[in-house]
Coordinates of C-alpha atoms in Angstrom, one line a residue:
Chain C
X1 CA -117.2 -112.8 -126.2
X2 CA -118.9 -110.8 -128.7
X3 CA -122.2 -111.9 -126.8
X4 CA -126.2 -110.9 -127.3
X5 CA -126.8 -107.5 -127.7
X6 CA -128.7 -105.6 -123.7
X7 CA -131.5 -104.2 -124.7
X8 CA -131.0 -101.1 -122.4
X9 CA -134.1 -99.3 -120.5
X10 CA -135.1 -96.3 -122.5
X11 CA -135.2 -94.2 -119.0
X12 CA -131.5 -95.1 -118.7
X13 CA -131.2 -92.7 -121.6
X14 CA -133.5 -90.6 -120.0
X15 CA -132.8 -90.0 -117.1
X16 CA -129.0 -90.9 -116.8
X17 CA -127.0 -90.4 -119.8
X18 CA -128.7 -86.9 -120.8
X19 CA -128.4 -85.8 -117.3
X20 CA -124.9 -86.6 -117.0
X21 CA -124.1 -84.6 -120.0
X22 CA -126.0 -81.6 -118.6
X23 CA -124.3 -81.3 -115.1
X24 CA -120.9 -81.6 -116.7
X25 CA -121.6 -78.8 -119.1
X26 CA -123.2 -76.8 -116.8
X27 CA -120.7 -76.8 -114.4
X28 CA -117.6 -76.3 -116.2
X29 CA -119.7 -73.2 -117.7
X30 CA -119.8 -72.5 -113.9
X31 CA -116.2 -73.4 -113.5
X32 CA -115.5 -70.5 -116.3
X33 CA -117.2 -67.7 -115.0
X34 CA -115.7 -68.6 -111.6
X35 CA -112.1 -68.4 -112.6
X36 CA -112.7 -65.1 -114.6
X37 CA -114.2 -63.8 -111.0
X38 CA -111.1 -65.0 -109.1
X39 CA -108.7 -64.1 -111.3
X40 CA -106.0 -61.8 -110.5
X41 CA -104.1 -59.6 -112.1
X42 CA -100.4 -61.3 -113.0
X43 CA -97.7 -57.9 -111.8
X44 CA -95.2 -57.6 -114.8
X45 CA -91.9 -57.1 -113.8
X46 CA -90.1 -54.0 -115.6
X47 CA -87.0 -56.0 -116.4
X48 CA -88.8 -59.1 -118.2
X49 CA -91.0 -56.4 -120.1
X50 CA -87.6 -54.4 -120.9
X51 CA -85.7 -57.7 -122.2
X52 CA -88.2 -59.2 -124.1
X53 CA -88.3 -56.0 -126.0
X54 CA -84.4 -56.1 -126.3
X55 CA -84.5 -59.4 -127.6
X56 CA -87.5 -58.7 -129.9
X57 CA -85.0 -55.7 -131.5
X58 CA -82.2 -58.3 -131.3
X59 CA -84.7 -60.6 -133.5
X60 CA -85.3 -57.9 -136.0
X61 CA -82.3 -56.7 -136.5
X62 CA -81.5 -60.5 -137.9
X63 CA -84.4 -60.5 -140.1
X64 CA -84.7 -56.8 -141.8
X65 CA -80.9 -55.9 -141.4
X66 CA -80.8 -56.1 -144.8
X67 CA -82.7 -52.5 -145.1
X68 CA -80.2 -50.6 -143.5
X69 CA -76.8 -49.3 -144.4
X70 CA -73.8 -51.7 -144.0
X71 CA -72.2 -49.4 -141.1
X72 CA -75.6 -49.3 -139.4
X73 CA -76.5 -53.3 -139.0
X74 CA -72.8 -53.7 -138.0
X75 CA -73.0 -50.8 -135.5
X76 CA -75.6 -52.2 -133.7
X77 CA -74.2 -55.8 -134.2
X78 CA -71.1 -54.3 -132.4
X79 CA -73.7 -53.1 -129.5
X80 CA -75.3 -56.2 -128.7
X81 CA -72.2 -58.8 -129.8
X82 CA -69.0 -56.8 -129.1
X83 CA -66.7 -59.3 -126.6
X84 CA -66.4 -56.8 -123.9
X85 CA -69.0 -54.7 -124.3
X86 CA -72.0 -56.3 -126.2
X87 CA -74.9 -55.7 -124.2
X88 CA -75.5 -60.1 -124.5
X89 CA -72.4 -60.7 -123.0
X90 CA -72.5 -57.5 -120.4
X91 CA -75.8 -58.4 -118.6
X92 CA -76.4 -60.6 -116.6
X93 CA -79.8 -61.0 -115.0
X94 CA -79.6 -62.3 -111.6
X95 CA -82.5 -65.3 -112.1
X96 CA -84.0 -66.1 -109.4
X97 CA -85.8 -69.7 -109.6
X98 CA -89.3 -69.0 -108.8
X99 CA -89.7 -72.0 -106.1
X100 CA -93.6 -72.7 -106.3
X101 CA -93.4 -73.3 -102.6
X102 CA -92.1 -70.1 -101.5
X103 CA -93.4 -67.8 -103.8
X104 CA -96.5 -66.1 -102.2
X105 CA -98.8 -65.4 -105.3
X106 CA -98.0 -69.0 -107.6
X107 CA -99.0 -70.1 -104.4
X108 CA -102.3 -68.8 -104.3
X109 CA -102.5 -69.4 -108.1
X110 CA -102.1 -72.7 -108.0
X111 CA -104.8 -73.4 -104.7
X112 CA -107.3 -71.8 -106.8
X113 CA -106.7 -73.3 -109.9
X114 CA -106.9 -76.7 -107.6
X115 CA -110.2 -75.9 -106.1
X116 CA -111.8 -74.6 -109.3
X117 CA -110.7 -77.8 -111.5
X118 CA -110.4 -80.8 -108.6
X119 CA -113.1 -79.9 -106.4
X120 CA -115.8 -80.3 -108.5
X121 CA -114.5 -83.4 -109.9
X122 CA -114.5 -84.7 -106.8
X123 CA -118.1 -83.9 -106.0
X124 CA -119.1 -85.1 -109.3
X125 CA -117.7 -87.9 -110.0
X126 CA -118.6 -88.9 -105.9
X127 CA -122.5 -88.1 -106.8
X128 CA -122.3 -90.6 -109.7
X129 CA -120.8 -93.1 -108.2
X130 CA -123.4 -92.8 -105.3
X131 CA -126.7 -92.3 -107.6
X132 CA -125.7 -94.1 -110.6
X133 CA -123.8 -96.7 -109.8
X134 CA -124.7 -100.7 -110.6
X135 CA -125.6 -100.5 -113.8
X136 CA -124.6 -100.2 -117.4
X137 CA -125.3 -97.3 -119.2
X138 CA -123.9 -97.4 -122.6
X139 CA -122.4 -99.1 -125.0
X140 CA -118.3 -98.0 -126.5
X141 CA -118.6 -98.6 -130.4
X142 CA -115.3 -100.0 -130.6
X143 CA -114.3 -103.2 -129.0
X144 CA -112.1 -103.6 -125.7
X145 CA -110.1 -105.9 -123.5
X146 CA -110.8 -107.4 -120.7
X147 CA -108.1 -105.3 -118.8
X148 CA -110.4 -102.1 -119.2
X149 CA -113.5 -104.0 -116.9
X150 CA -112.4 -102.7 -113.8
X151 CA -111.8 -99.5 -114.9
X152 CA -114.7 -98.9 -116.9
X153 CA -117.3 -101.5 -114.8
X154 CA -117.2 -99.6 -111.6
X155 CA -119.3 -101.4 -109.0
X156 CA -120.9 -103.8 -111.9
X157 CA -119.5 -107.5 -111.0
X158 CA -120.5 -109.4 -114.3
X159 CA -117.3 -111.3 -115.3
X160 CA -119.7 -112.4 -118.3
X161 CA -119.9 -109.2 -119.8
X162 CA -118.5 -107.3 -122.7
X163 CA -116.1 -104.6 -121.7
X164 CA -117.5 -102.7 -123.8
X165 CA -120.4 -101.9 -121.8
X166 CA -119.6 -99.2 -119.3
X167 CA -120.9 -97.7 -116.5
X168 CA -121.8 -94.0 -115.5
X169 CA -118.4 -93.2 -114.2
X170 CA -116.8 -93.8 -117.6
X171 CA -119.6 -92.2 -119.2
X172 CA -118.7 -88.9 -117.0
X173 CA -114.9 -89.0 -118.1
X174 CA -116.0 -89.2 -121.7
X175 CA -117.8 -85.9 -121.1
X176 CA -115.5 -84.0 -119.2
X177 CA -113.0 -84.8 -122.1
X178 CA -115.3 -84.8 -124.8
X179 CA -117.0 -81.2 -123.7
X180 CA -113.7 -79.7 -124.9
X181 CA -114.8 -78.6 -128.0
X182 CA -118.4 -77.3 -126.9
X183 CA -116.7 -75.4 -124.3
X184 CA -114.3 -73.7 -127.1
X185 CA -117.5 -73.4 -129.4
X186 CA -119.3 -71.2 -126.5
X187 CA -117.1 -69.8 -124.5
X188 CA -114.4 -68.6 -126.8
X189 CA -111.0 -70.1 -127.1
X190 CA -108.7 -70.2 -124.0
X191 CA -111.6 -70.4 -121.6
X192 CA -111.3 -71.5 -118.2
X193 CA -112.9 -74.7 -118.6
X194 CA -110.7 -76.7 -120.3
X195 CA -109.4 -79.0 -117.7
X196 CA -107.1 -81.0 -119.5
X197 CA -105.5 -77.4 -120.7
X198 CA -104.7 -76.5 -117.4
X199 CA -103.6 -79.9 -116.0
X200 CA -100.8 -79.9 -119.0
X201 CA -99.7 -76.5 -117.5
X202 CA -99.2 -77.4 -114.5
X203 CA -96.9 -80.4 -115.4
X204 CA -94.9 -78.4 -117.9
X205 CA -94.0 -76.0 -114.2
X206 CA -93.9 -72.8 -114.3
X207 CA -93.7 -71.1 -117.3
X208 CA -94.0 -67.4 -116.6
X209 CA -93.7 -64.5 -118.5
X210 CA -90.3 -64.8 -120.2
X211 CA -88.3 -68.0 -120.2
X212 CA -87.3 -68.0 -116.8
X213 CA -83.7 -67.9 -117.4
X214 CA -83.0 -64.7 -119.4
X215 CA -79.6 -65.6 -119.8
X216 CA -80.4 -68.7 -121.8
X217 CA -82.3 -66.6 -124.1
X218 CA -79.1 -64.0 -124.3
X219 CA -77.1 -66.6 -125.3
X220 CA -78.9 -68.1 -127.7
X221 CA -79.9 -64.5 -129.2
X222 CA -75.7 -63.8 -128.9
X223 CA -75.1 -66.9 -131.5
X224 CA -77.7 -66.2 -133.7
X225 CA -76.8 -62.4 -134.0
X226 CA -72.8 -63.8 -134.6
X227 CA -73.9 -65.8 -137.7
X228 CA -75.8 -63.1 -139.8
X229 CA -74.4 -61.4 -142.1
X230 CA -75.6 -58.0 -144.2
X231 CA -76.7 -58.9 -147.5
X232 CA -77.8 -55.0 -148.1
X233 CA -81.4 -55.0 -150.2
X234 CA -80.9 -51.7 -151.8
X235 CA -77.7 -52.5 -153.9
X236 CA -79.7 -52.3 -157.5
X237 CA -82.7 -50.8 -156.6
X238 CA -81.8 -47.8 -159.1
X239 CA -81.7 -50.0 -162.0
X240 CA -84.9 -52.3 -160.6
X241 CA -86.9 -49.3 -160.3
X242 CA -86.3 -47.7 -163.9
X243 CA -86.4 -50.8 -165.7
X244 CA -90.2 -50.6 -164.9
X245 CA -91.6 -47.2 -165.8
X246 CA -93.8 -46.3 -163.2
X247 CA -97.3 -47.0 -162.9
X248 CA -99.1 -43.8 -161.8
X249 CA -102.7 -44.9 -162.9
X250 CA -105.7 -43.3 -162.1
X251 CA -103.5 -41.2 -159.2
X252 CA -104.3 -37.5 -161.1
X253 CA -107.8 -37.4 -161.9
X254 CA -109.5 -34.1 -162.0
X255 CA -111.7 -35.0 -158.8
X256 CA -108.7 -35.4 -156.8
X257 CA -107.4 -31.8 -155.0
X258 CA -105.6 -33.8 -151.9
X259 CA -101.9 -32.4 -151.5
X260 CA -99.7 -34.9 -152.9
X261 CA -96.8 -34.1 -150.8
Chain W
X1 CA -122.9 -43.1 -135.6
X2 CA -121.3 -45.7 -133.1
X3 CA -119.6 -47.1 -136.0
X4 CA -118.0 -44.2 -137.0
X5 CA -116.7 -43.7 -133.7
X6 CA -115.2 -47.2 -133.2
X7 CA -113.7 -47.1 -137.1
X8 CA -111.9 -43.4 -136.0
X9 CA -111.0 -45.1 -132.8
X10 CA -109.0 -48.3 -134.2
X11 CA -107.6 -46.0 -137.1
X12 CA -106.2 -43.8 -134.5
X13 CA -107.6 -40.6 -136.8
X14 CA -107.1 -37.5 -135.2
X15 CA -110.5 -35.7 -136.5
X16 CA -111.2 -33.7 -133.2
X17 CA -114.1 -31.6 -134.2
X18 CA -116.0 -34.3 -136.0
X19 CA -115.3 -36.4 -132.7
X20 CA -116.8 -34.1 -130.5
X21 CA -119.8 -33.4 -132.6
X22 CA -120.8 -36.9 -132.7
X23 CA -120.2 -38.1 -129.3
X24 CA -121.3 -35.0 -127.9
X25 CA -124.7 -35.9 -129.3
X26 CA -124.6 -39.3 -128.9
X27 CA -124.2 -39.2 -125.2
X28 CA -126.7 -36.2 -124.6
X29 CA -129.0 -38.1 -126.3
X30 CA -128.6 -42.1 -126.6
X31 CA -126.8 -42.8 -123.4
X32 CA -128.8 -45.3 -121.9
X33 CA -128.7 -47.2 -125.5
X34 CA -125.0 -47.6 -126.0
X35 CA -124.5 -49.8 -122.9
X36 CA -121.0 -50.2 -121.5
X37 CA -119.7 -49.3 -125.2
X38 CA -120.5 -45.6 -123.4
X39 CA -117.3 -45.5 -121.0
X40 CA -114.8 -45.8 -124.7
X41 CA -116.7 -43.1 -126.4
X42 CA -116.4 -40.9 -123.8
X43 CA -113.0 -41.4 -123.4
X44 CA -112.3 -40.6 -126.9
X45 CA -114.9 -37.7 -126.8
X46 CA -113.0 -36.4 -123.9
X47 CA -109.6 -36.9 -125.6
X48 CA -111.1 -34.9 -128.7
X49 CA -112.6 -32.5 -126.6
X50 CA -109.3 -31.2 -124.5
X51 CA -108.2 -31.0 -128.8
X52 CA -110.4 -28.3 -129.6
X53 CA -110.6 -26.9 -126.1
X54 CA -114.1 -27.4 -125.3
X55 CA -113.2 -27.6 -121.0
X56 CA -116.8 -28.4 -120.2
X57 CA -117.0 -31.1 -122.0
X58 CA -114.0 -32.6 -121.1
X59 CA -115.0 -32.4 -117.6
X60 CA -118.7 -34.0 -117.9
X61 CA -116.7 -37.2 -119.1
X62 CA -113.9 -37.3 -116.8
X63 CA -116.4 -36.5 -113.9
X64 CA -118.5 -40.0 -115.2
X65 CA -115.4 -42.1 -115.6
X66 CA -114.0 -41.3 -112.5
X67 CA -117.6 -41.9 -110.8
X68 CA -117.4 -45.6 -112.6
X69 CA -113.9 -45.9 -112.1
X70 CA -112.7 -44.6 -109.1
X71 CA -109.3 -46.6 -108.8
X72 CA -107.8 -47.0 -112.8
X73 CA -104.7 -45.8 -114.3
X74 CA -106.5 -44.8 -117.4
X75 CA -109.0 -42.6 -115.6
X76 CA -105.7 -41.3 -114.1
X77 CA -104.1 -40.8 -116.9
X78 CA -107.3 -38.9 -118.1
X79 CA -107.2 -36.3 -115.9
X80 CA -103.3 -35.5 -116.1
X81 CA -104.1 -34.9 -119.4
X82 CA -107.0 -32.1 -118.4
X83 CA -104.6 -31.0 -116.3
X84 CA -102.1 -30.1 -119.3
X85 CA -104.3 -29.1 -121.2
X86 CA -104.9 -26.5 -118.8
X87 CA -101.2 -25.9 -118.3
X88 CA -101.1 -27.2 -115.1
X89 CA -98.4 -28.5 -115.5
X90 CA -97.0 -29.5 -112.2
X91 CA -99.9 -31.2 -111.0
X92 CA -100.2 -33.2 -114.0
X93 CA -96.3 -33.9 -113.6
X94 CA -97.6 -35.0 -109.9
X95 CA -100.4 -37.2 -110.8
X96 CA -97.9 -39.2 -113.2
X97 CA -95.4 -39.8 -110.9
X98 CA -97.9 -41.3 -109.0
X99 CA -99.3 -43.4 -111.5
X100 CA -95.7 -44.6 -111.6
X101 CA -94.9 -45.3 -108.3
X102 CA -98.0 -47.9 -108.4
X103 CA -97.0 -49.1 -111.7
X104 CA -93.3 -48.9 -112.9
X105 CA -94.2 -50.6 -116.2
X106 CA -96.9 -48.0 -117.6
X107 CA -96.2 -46.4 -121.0
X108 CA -98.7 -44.5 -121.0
X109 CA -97.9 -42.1 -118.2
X110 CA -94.4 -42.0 -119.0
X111 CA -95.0 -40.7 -122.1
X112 CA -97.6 -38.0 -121.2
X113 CA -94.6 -36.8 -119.1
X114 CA -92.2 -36.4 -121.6
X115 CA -95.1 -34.7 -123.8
X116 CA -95.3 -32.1 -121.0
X117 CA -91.7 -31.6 -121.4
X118 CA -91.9 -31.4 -124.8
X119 CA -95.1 -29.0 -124.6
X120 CA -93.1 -26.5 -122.2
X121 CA -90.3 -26.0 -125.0
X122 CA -87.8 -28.0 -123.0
X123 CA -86.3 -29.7 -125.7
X124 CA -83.5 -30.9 -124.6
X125 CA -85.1 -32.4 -121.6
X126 CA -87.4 -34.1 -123.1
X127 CA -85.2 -35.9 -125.5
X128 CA -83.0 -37.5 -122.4
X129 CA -85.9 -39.0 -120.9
X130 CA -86.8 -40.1 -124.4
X131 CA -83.8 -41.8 -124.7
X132 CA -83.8 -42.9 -121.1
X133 CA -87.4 -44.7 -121.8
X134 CA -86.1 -45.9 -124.6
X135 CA -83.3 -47.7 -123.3
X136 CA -86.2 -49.5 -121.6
X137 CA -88.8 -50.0 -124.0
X138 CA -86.3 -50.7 -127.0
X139 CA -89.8 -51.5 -129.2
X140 CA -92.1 -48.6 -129.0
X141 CA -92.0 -47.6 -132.6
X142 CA -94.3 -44.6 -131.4
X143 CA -91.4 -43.2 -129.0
X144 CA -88.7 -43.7 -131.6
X145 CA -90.6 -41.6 -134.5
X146 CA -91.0 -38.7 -132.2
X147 CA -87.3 -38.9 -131.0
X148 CA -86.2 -38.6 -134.7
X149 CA -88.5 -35.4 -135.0
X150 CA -87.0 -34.0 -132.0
X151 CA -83.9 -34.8 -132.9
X152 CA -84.5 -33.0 -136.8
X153 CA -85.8 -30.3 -135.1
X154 CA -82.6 -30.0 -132.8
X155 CA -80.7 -30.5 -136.6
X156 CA -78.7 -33.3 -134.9
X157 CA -79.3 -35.4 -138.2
X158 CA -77.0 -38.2 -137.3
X159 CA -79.4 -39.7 -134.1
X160 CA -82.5 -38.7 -136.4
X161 CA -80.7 -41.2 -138.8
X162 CA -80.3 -43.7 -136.4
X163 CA -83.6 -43.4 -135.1
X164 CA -85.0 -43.6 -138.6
X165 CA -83.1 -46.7 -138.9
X166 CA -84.7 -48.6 -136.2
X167 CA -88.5 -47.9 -137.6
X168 CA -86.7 -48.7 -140.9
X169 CA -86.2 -52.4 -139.7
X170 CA -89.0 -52.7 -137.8
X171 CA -91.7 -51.9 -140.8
X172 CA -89.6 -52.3 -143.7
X173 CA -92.3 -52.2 -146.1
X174 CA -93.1 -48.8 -145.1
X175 CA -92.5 -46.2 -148.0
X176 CA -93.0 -43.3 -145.4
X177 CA -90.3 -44.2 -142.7
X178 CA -87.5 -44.8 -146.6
X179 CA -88.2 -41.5 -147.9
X180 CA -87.9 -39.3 -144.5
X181 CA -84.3 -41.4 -143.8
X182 CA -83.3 -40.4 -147.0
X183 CA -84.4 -36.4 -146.8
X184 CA -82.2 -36.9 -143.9
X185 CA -79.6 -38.3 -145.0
X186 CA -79.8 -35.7 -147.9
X187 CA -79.4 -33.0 -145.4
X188 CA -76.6 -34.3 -143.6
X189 CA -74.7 -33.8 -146.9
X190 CA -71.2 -35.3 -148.1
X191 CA -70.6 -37.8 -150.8
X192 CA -72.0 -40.7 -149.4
X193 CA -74.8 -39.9 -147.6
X194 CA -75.8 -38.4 -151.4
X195 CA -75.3 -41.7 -152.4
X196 CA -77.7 -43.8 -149.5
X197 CA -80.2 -41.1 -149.8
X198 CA -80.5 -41.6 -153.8
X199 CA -80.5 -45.5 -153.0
X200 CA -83.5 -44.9 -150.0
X201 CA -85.3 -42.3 -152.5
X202 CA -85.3 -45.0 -155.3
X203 CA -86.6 -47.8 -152.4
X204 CA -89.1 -45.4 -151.1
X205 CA -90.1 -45.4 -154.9
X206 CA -90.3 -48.8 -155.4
X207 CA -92.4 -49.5 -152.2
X208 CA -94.6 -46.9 -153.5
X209 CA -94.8 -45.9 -157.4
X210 CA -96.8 -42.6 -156.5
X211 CA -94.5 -40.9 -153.8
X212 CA -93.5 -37.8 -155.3
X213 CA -91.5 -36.4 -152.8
X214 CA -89.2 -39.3 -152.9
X215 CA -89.3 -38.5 -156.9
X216 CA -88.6 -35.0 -156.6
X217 CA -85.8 -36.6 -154.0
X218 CA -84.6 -38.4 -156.6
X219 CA -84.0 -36.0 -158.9
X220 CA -82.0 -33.7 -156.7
X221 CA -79.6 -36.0 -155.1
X222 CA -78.7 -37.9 -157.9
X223 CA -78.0 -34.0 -159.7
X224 CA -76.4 -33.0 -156.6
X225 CA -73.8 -35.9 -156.8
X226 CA -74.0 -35.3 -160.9
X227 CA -72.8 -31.6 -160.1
X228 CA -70.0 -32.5 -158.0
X229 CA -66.2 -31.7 -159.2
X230 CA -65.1 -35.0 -157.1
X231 CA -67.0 -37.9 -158.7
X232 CA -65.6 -40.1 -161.7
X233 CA -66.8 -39.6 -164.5
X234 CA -68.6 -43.0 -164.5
X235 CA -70.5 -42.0 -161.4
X236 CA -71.2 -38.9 -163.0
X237 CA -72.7 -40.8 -166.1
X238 CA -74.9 -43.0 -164.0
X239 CA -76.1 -40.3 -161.7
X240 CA -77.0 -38.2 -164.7
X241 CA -79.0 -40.8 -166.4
X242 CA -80.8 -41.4 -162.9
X243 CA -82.0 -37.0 -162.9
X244 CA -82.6 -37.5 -167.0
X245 CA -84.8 -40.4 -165.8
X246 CA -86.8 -38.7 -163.5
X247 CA -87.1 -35.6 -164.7
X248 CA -89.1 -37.7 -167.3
X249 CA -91.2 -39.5 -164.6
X250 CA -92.0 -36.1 -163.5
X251 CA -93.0 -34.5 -166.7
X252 CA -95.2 -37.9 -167.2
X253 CA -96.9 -37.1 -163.4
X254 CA -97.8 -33.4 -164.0
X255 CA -98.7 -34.2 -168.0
X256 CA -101.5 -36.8 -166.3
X257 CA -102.2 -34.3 -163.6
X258 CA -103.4 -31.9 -166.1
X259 CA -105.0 -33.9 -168.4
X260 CA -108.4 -32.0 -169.5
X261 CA -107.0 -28.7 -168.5
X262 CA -106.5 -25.7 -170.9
X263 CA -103.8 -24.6 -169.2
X264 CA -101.9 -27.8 -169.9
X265 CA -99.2 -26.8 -172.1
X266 CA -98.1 -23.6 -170.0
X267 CA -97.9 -25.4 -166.7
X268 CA -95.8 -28.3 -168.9
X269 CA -93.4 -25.3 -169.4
X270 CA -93.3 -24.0 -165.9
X271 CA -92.0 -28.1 -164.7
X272 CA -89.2 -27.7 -167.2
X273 CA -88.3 -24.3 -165.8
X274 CA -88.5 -25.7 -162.3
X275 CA -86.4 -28.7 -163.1
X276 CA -84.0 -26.6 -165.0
X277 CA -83.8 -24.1 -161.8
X278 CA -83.7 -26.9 -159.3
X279 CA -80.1 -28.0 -160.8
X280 CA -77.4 -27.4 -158.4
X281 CA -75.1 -25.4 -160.0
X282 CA -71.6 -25.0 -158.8
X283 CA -71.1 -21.4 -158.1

């Protein structure tokens, strides 16, 4: 029912929507500042730090191959590819699945991650619901179904009105989702604050340091090494480099007594 | 004067005295003005400092950072570094193994370590735990470079080569890293390393139209392999219109150099004597 326009009391805007919009800003600023405090310093383990450089040299090798002599990109080919003794097929890391339950520190990550994100959430949204509940506080400029009333009509029994109207509860979500972009305006990108950030990492598991299965990124480097092949850069560079005379331009000038060599 | 400091700290320039004149006055002076900026400046100050020897001053800062910082690595590694520079070499050797212990994963130490080795004239040493780091940290373009000198300096040319190699690939753009592969390779000698170092002089070249060692590199290699009794003759054509080529390029550089001098036909004569003694005659 696309129904008569509520005239809304002025102080709702007053003293409900703008104060909303504070206390959410304000505390995930809060939030921030408080995850920095906690944070704690993530140990790198020698091995990850030693094969992500092996398979960054892997990864170069496949893109600037073609600078070095023939024998040298198949040399080192040999090194990493060779059957027997390649170093992808030699090695073996032993992976051990990191088992969020067992391990000690993701542990402890995670509990503080839950406390700094949910907690205040909880408080929040419970402080809302007990001050500002009962009455409409804004409009939505686009129109919605009936289905939404419950969700967005918290404590409001009105089966009259538009579902567009919502309550303060639905006005706080908007923020905390809504803030997103203030919070990378002020605080800098990949700030604390960012709750939806952090609730994405935590479904996407644990995603630590290197891919957790070393092997699968051996592999995957083994076939990609196989397929290259050494297109050398350098086999006309003679005749590319004398067909343009070179351009020495304002190199020798009186002023300059640097040594040239 | 803070600027300065910050643009010599991010291009890594390695102007001691200057350093120390500056920071030595800013911090005497404007300390309570700089803020927290002051714990990097006088770690650079100190670093410049233990360059041109000046012990006292070196001391002040470390004696502030470690007040501030009681418990870091870097202070740590700070005060190895006095240590070496005072030749105490064993305690410096001892403060970096313990640095270590606490954190297998720091470069930094690790490489002060094999600089001490290096420092003491123990060549050989040092170049094993090179390698040995390396086999760890397979990217450290830093620890790679210095392996090929100490490898040229032992004249094993061959690993140099290799090493060369890697920086080769990993900044391929870089006209530097082209033309000290190919002075290598030149040295190693033999037909076809004549042949790659002509091809890495003429790259070098082309990255960089003004590098006149690589011209000069040019020019000899491609009359070395002109001069030599086992080439065919078609080689021999090529590699003589390569020398003719640059000997040209290199009249052209020294005419421009001289431009406005009196003395500019003379020193014309002395390049053509040069080039002409430079041939590699068979004897």
């Amino acid at each position: 029912m696309a129904g008569p326009e509520l005239l809304l009391d002025s102080s709702i805007r007053m003293w409900v929507v703008l104060p909303i919009v504070f206390v959410t800003f304000f505390v995930g600023v809060i939030r921030h500042y408080v995850t920095q405090l906690l944070h704690s310093d993530k140990k790198v383990n020698l091995e990850q730090v030693s094969d992500s450089q092996v398979l960054m040299r892997s990864r170069i090798l496949r893109e600037n191959g073609k600078y070095i002599p023939r024998q040298s990109f198949a040399m080192r080919k040999h090194y990493f590819n060779d059957a027997e003794t390649g170093f992808f097929k030699k090695v073996k890391r032993k992976v051990v699945p990191k088992n969020p339950m067992t391990d000690s520190s993701m542990m402890v990550d995670m509990m503080k991650g839950n406390l700094t994100n949910v907690l205040p959430m909880i408080v929040i949204g419970g402080w809302i619901n007990w001050a500002f509940s009962g009455f409409v506080i804004t409009k939505v400029p686009f129109p919605l179904t009936l289905r939404f009333k419950p969700m967005l009509q918290r404590g409001i029994d009105l089966l009259s009105l538009d579902a567009s109207w919502v309550s303060s509860a639905s006005w706080y979500f908007l923020n905390v989702f809504g803030l997103r972009s203030m919070y990378s305006l002020i605080l800098g990108q990949d700030n604390a604050a960012d709750q939806s950030r952090i609730m994405q990492d935590q479904m996407t598991g644990a995603a630590m340091a290197m891919p957790p299965d070393p092997n699968k990124a051996f592999k995957s480097e083994w076939e990609a090494l196989e397929v290259v092949e050494h297109k050398w850069a350098l086999e006309n560079v003679e005749e590319e480099l004398m067909s343009k005379d070179l351009n020495f331009g304002g190199f020798f000038s009186q002023d300059i007594k640097s040594a040239v060599f | 004067m803070r600027d300065k400091l910050r643009k010599w700290r991010e291009d890594n320039c390695r102007n001691s005295e200057q350093i120390v004149d500056v920071g030595e006055e800013l911090i005497s002076e404007h300390a309570s003005k700089l803020g927290d900026d002051i714990w990097i400046i006088y770690e650079q100050v100190m670093i410049a400092a233990l360059d041109c020897s000046r012990d006292d001053l070196a001391l002040t800062c470390l004696q502030e950072l470690r007040k501030q910082f009681p418990d870091s690595h870097r202070v740590k590694r700070l005060t190895g570094m006095r240590l070496e520079a005072l030749e105490r070499y064993d305690e410096a050797n001892k403060h970096y193994d313990a640095i270590l212990q606490d954190d297998p994963t720091n470069t930094a130490a690790r490489k002060r370590k094999i600089s001490i080795l290096k420092a003491q004239g123990k060549s050989t040493e040092a170049i094993r735990e090179l390698n040995e780091y390396l086999e760890q940290f397979v990217g450290d373009q830093e620890a790679w470079h210095e392996l090929s000198e100490l490898y040229i300096n032992e004249h094993d040319y061959g690993k140099a080569a290799f090493c060369l190699e890697e920086l080769m690939m990993i900044n391929p753009h870089n006209h530097l890293y082209c033309e000290q592969y190919a002075e290598v390779k030149y040295t190693q000698g033999g037909l076809e390393n004549l042949e790659l170092s002509r091809k890495y002089f003429a790259q070098a070249l082309r990255l960089n139209n003004r590098n006149m060692r690589a011209l000069f590199g040019l020019y000899m290699s491609a009359s070395h392999i002109a001069a030599s009794p086992k080439v065919s003759a078609k080689v021999k054509k090529d590699n003589m219109k390569y020398a003719a080529w640059a000997a040209t390029q290199i009249n052209r550089a020294y005419k421009l150099a001289g431009r406005g001098t009196k003395e500019n036909k003379c020193s014309m004569k002395t390049v053509e004597e040069m080039l002409e003694s430079m041939q590699i005659t068979m004897s």
